[in-house]
CSV table of C-alpha atoms and ligand atoms in Angstrom, one decimal:
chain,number,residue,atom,x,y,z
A,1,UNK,CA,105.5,82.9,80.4
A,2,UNK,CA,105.9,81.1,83.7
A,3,UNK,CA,106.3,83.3,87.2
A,4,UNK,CA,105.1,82.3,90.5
A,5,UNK,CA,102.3,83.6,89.4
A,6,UNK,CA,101.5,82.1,86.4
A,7,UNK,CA,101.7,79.4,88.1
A,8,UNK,CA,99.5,80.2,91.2
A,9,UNK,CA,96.8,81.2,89.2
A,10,UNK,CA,97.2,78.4,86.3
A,11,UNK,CA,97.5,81.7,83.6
A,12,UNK,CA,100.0,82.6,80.6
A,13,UNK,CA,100.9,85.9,81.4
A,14,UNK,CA,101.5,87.6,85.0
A,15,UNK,CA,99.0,90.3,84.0
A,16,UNK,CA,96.0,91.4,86.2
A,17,UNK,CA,92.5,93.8,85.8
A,18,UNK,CA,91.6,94.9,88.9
A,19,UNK,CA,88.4,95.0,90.4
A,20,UNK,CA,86.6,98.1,89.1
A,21,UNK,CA,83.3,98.9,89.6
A,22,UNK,CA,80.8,98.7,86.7
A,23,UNK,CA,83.5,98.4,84.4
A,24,UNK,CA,85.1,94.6,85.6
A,25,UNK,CA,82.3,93.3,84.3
A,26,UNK,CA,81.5,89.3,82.8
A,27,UNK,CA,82.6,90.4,79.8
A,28,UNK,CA,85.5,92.6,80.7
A,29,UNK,CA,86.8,90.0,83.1
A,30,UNK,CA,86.4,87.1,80.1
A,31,UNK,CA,88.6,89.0,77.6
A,32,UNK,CA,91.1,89.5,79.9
A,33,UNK,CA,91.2,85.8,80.6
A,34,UNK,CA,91.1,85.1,77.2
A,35,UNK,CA,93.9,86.8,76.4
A,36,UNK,CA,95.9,85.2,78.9
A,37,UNK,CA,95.7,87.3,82.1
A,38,UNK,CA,93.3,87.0,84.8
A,39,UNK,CA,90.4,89.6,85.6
A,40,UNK,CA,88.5,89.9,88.6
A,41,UNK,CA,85.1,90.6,89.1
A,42,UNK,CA,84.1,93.7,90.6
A,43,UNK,CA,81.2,93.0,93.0
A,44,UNK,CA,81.4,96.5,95.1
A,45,UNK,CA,77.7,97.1,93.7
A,46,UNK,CA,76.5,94.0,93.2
A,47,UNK,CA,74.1,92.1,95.8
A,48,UNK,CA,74.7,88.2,96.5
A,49,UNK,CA,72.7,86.8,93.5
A,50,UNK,CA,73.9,89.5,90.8
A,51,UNK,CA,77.6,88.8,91.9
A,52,UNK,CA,76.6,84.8,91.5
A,53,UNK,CA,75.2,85.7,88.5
A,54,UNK,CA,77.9,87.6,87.3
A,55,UNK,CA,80.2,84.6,87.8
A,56,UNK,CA,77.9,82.1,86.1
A,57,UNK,CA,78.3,84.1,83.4
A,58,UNK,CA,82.2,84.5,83.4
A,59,UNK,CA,81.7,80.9,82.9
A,60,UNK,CA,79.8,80.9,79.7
A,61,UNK,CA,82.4,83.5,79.0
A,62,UNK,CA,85.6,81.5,79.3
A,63,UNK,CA,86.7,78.9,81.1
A,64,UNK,CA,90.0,80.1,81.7
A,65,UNK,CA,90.8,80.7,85.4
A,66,UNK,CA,89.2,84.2,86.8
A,67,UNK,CA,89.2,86.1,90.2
A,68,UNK,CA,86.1,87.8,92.4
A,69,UNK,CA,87.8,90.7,93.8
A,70,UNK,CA,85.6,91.9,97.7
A,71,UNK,CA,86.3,95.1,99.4
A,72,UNK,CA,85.6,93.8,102.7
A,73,UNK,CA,85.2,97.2,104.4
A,74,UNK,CA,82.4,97.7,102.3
A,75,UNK,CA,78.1,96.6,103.5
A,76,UNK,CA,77.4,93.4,101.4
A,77,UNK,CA,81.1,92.4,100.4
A,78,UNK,CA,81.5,89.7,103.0
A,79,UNK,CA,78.5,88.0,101.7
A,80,UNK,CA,79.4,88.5,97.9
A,81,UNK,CA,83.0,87.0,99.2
A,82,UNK,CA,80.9,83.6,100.7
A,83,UNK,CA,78.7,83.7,97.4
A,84,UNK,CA,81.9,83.4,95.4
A,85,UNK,CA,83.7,80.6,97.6
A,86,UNK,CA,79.7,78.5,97.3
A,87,UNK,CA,80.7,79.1,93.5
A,88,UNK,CA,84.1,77.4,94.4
A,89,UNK,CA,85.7,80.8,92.1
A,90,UNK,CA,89.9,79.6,91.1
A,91,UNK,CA,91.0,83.3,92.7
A,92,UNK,CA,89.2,85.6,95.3
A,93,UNK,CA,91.2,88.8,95.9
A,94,UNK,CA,90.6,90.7,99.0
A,95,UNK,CA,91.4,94.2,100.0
A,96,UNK,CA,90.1,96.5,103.6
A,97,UNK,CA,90.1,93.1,105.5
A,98,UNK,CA,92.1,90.0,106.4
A,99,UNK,CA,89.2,87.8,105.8
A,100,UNK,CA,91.1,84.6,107.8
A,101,UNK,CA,88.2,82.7,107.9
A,102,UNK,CA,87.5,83.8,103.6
A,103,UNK,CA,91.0,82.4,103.1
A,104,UNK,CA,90.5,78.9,105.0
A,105,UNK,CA,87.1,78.1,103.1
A,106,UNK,CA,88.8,79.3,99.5
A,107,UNK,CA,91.4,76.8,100.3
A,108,UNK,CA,89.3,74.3,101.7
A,109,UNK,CA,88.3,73.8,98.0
A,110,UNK,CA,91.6,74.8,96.3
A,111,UNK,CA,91.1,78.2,95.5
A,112,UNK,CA,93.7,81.4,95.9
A,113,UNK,CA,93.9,83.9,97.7
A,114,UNK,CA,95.5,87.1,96.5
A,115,UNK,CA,95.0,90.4,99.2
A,116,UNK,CA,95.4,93.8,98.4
A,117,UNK,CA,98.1,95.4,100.3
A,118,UNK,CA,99.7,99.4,100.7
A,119,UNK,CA,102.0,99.3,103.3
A,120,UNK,CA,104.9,96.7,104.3
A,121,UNK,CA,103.2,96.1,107.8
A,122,UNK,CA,99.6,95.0,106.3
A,123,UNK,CA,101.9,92.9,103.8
A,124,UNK,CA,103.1,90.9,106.7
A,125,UNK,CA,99.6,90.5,108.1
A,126,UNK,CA,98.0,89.1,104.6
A,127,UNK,CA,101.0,86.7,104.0
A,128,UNK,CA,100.4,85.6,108.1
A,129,UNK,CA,96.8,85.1,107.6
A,130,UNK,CA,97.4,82.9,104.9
A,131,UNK,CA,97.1,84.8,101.3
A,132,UNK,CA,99.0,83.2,98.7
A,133,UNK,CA,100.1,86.1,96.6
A,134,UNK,CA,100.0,90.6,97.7
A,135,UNK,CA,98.9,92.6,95.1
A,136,UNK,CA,100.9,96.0,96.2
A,137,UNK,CA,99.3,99.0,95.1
A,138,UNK,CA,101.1,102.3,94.4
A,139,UNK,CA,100.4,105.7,94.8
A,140,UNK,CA,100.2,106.8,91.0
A,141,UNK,CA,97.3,104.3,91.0
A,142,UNK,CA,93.6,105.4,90.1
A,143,UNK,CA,91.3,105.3,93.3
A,144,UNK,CA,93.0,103.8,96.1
A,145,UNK,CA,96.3,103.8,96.6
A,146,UNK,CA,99.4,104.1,99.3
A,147,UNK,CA,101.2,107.1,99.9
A,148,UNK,CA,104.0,105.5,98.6
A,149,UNK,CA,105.3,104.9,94.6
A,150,UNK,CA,105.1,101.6,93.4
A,151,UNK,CA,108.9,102.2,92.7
A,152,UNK,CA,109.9,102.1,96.4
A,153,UNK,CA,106.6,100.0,98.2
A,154,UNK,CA,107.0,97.4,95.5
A,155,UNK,CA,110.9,96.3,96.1
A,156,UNK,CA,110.4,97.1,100.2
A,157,UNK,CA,107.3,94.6,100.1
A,158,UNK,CA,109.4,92.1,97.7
A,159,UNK,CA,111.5,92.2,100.9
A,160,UNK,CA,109.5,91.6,103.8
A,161,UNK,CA,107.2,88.8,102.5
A,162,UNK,CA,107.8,85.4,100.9
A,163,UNK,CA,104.7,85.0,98.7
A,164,UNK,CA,104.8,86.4,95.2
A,165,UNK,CA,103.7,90.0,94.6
A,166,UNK,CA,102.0,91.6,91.7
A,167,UNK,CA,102.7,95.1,91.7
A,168,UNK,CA,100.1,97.4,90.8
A,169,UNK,CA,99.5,101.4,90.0
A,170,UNK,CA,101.2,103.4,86.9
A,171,UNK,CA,101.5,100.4,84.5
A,172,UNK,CA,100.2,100.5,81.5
A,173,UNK,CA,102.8,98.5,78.9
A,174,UNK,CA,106.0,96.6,79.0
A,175,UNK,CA,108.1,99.1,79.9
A,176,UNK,CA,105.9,99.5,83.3
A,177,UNK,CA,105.9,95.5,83.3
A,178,UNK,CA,109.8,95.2,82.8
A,179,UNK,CA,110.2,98.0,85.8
A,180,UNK,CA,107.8,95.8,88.2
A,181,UNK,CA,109.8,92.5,87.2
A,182,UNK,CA,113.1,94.7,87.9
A,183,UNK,CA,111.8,95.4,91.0
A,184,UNK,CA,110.9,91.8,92.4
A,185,UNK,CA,107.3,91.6,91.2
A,186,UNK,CA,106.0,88.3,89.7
A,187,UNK,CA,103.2,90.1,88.4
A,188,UNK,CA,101.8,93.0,87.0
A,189,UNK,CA,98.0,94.8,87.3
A,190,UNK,CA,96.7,97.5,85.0
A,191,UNK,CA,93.9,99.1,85.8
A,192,UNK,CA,93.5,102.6,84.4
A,193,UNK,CA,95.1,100.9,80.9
A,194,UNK,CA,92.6,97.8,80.7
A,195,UNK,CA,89.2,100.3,81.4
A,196,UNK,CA,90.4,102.2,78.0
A,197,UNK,CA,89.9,98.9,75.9
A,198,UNK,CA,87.3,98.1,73.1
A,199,UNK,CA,85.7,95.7,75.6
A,200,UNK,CA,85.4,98.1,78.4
A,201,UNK,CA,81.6,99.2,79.2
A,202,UNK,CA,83.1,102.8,80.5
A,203,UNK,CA,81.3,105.7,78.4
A,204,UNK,CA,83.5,106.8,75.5
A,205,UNK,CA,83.4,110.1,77.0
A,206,UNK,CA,85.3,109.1,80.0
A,207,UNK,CA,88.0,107.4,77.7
A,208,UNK,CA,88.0,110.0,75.6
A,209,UNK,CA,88.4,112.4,78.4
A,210,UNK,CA,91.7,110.3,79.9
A,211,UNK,CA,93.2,110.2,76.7
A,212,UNK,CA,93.3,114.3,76.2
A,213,UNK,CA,94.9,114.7,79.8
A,214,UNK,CA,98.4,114.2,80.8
A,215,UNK,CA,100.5,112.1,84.2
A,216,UNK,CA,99.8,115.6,86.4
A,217,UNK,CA,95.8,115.5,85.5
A,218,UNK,CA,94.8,113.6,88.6
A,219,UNK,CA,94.0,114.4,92.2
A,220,UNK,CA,95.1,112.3,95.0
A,221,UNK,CA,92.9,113.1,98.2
A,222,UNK,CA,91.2,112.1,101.4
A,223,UNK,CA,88.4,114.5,100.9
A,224,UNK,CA,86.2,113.0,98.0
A,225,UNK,CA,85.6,109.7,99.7
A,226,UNK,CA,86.4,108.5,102.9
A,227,UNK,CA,90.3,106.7,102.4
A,228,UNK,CA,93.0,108.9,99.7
A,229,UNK,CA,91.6,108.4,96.5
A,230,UNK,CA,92.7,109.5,92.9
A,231,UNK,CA,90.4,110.9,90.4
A,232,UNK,CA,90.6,112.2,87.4
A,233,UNK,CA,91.1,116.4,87.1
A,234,UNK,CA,88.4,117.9,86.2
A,235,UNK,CA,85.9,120.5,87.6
A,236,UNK,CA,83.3,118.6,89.2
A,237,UNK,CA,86.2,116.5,90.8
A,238,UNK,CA,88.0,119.9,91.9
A,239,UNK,CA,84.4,121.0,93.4
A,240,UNK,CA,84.3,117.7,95.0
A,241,UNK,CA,87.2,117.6,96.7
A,242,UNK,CA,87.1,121.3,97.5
A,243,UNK,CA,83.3,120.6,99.6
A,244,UNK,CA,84.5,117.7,101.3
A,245,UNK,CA,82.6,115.3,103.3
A,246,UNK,CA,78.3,116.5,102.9
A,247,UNK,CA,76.2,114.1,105.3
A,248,UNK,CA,73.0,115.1,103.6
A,249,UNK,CA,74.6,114.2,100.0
A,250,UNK,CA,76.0,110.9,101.7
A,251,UNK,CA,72.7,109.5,103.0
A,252,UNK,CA,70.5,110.6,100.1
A,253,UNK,CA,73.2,108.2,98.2
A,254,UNK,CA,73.2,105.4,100.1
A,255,UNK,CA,69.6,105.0,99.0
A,256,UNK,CA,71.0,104.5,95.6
A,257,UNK,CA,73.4,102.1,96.9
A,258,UNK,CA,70.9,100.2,98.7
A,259,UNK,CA,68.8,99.7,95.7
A,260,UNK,CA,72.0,99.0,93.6
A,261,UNK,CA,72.3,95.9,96.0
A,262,UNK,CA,69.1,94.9,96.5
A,263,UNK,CA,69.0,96.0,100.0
A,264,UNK,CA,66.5,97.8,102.2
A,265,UNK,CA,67.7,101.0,103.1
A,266,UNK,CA,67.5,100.5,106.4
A,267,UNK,CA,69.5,96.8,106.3
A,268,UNK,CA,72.3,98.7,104.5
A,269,UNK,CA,72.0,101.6,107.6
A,270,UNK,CA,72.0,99.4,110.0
A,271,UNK,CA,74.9,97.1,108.9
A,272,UNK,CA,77.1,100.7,107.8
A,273,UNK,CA,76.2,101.6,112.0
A,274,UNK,CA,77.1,97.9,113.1
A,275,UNK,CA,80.7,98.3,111.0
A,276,UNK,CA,80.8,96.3,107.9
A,277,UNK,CA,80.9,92.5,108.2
A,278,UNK,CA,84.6,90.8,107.8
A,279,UNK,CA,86.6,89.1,110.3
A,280,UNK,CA,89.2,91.4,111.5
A,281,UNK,CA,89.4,94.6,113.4
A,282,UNK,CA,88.0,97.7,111.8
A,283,UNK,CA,90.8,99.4,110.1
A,284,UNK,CA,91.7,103.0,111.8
A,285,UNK,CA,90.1,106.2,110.3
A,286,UNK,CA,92.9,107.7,108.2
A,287,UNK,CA,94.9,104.9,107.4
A,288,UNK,CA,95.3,104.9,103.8
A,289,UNK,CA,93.8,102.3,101.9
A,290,UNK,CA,93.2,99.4,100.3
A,291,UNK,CA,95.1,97.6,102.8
A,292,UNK,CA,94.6,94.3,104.1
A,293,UNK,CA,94.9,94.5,107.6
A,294,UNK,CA,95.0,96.9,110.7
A,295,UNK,CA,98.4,98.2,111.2
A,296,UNK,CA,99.9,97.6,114.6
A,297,UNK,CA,98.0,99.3,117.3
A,298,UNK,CA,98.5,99.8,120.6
A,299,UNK,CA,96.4,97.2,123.5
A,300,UNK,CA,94.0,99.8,124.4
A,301,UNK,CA,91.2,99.0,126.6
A,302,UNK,CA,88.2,100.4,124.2
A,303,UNK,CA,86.1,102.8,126.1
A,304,UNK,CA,82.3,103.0,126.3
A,305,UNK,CA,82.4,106.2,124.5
A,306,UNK,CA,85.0,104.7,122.1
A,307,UNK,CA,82.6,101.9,121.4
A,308,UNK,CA,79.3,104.3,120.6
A,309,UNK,CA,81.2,106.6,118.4
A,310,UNK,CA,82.9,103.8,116.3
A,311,UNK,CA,79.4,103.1,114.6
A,312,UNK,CA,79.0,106.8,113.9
A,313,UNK,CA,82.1,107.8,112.7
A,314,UNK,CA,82.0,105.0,110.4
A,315,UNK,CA,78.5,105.9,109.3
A,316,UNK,CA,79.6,109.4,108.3
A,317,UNK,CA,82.9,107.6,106.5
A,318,UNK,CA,80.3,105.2,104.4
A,319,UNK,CA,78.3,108.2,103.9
A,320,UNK,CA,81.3,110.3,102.3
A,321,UNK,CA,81.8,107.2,100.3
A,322,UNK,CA,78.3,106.9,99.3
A,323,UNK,CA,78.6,110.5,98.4
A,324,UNK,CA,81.5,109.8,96.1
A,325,UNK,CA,79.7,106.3,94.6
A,326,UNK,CA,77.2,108.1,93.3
A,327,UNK,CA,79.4,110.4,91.6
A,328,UNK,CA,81.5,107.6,90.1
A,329,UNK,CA,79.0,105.7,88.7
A,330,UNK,CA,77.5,109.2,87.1
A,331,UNK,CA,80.9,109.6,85.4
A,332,UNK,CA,81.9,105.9,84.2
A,333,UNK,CA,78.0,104.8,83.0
A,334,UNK,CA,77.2,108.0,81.8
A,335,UNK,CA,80.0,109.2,81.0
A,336,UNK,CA,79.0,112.9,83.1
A,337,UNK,CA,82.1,114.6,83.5
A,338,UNK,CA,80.0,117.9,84.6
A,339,UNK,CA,78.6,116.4,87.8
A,340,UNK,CA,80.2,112.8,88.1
A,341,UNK,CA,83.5,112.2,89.0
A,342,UNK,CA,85.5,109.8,87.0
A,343,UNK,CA,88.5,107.6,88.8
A,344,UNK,CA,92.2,107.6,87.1
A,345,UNK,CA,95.5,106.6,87.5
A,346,UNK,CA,98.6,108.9,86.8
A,347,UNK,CA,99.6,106.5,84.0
A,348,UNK,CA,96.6,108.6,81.8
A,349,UNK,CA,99.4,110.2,80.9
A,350,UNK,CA,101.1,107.6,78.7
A,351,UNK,CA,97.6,106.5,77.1
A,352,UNK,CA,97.3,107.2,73.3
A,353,UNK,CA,94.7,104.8,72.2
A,354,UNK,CA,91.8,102.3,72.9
A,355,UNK,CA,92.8,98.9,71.3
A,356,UNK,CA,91.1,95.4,72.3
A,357,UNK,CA,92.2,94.1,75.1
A,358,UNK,CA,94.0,91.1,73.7
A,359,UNK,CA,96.5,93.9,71.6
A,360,UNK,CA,97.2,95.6,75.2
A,361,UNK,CA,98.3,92.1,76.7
A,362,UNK,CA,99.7,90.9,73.5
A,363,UNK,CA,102.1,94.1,73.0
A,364,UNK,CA,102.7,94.3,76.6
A,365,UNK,CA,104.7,91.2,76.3
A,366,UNK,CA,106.3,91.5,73.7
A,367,UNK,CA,107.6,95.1,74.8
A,368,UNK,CA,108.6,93.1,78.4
A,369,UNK,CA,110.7,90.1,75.9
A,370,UNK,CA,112.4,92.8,74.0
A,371,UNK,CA,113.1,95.1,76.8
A,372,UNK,CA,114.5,91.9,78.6
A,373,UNK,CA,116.6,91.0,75.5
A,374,UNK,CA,117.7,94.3,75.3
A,375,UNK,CA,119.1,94.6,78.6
A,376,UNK,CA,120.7,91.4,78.4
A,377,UNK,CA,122.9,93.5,75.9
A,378,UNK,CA,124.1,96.2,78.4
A,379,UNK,CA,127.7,95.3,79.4
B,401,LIG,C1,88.0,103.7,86.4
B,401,LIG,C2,88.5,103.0,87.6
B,401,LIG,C3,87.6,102.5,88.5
B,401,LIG,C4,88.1,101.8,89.6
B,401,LIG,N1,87.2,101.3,90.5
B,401,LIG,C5,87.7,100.7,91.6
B,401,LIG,C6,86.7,100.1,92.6
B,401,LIG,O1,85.5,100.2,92.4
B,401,LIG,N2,87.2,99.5,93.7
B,401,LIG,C7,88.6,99.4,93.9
B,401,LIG,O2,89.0,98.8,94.9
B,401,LIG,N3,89.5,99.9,93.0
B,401,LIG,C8,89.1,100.5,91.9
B,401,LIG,N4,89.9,101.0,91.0
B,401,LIG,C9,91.4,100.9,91.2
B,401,LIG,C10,92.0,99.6,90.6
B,401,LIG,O3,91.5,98.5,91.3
B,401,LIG,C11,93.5,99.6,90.7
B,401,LIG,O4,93.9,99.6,92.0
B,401,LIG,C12,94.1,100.8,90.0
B,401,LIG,O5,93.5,101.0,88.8
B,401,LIG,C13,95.6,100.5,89.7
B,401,LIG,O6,96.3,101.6,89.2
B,401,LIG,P1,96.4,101.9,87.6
B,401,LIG,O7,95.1,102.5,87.3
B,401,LIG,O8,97.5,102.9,87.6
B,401,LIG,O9,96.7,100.6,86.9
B,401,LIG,C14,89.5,101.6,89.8
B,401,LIG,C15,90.4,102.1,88.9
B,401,LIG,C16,89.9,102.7,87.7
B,401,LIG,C17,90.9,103.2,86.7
């Protein structure tokens, strides 16, 4: 197949794993690219030399073209991002941060840049701060997504912008693929389909678990971690949600995190108090997620006050998302559906199986040819 970007990315088919944490893994990331989509490397809880290790080992994996996905919000991601442009990776995608300078030094060597976008106006930012491609994320998506359906945010971004656009959230086959094409995209991501493969390394519980619930089984709020999030229903998730934000639970996390990263607990505290490291503005408390940049603000002269509470408040909001880290890895290692709380897309729903990844990709296609083909008929 050949779209924009196919040929950004130098791949055979438009179609993209996301960055998910502890399940796009090396070997996750390498089937997908060996089926003729690209994967990216999730490095959210990964310090600097497992995420160069992890990429080394992509490499022995395939040597098709692969991505290194960095939440730049996030304590540590800035420095995975530099540890992936030192590894010189084909594709970094970005989300929670413009990264301007990340962009310059990924094309200093020839690398792409695709950002992860919910809103038209943070669209406009990425494509002015240089990304080559927006990855547009939907609100039927699993974990983070914009308050707005990939149905209406995909053709209003298609709009604005000029770079290609892989749209994202609620597609899980061709028919999802044809919609997104219909629609302007160049591209398609599948997240919640591609973590219910044979390759993926989430616990057949979880699977299992996402294949007995239907579209309406999800919960899409603010409360379990710090942006909207959607998780999968169940009662621990329910519970979660219900509780809400629990400093206590938040800090004893981040101790987990910080070993997960090979961090001293008080590094990680101290860079959560300092705001996380990426070159923009810290996004606004609320504003839904995975975006890529700060919405338009007003010029306001910050105030003393303004300045000592933004290292708190977004202490607490790491802490509610350590709270909920904690929880997610229970569920998707695990595969502890009483405590943890698992992330899903609404698209669970039209899930009936766990094939290899190359049969999703392969069948996805073909659905999209015929579906095209089929059209083509309508008079
Ligand atoms: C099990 C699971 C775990 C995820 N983990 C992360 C994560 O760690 N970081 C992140 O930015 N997005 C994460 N996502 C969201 C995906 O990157 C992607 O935006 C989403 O899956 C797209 O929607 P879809 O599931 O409908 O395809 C996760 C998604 C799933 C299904």
């Amino acid at each position: 197949m050949k779209t924009k970007i196919t040929e950004l990315f130098g791949i055979e088919y438009p179609i993209i794993l996301p960055g998910m944490s502890w399940i796009s893994v090396p070997e996750l990331v390498a089937a997908v690219c060996n089926a003729g989509g690209i994967g990216y490397l999730a490095t959210g809880p990964l310090s600097p030399a497992k995420t160069r290790e992890s990429i080394r080992r992509i490499r022995q994996l395939t040597d098709k073209p692969f991505a290194v996905g960095a939440t730049l919000l996030m304590p540590g991601a800035y420095e995975n991002a530099l540890v992936a442009v030192e590894e010189k990776v084909p594709v970094l995608n970005i989300s929670l941060g413009k990264g301007e300078t990340l962009i310059k030094k990924v094309h200093a060597y020839g690398g792409k840049i695709i950002s992860t976008v919910t809103t038209v106006g943070h669209a406009l930012a990425a494509e002015k701060s240089g990304a080559d491609a927006l990855q547009v994320t939907g609100y039927e998506a699993a974990a983070h997504g914009s308050q707005v359906t990939t149905l209406v945010l995909v053709p209003a971004v298609v709009d604005a912008v000029k770079i290609p656009v892989v749209a994202i959230g609620g597609i899980a086959d061709g028919r999802g693929m044809a919609a997104a094409f219909a629609l302007g995209a160049e591209g398609v991501g599948m997240g919640t389909r591609l973590s219910i493969t044979k390759e993926s390394p989430v616990h057949e519980l979880a699977m299992q678990k996402q294949l007995e619930c239907g579209i309406e089984d999800t919960i899409y709020s603010n409360r379990f971690d710090a942006l909207y999030c959607r998780i999968l229903k169940t009662p621990s998730g329910e519970k979660a949600v219900k509780q809400g934000r629990n400093l206590a639970k938040g800090v004893m996390a981040s101790f987990d995190i910080a070993k997960s990263m090979d961090l001293s607990w008080m590094k990680l505290a101290t860079s959560i108090l300092s705001g996380a490291k990426s070159d923009k503005p810290e996004r606004p408390k609320d504003t839904p997620a995975k975006t890529d940049s700060v919405p338009k603000q007003k010029k306001e002269k910050t105030s003393l006050f303004q300045k000592m509470m933004k290292g708190p408040q977004t202490g607490m909001n790491m802490a509610h998302m350590a709270q909920a880290y904690v929880a997610i890895k229970k569920a998707t290692e695990n595969g502890d559906l009483k405590d943890g709380v698992y992330l899903s897309g609404q698209v669970q729903g039209i899930i009936h199986d766990i094939p290899t990844v190359a049969k999703v990709i392969n069948r996805t296609v073909e659905e999209f040819t015929k579906i095209q083909r089929d059209l083509a008929q309508i008079k």
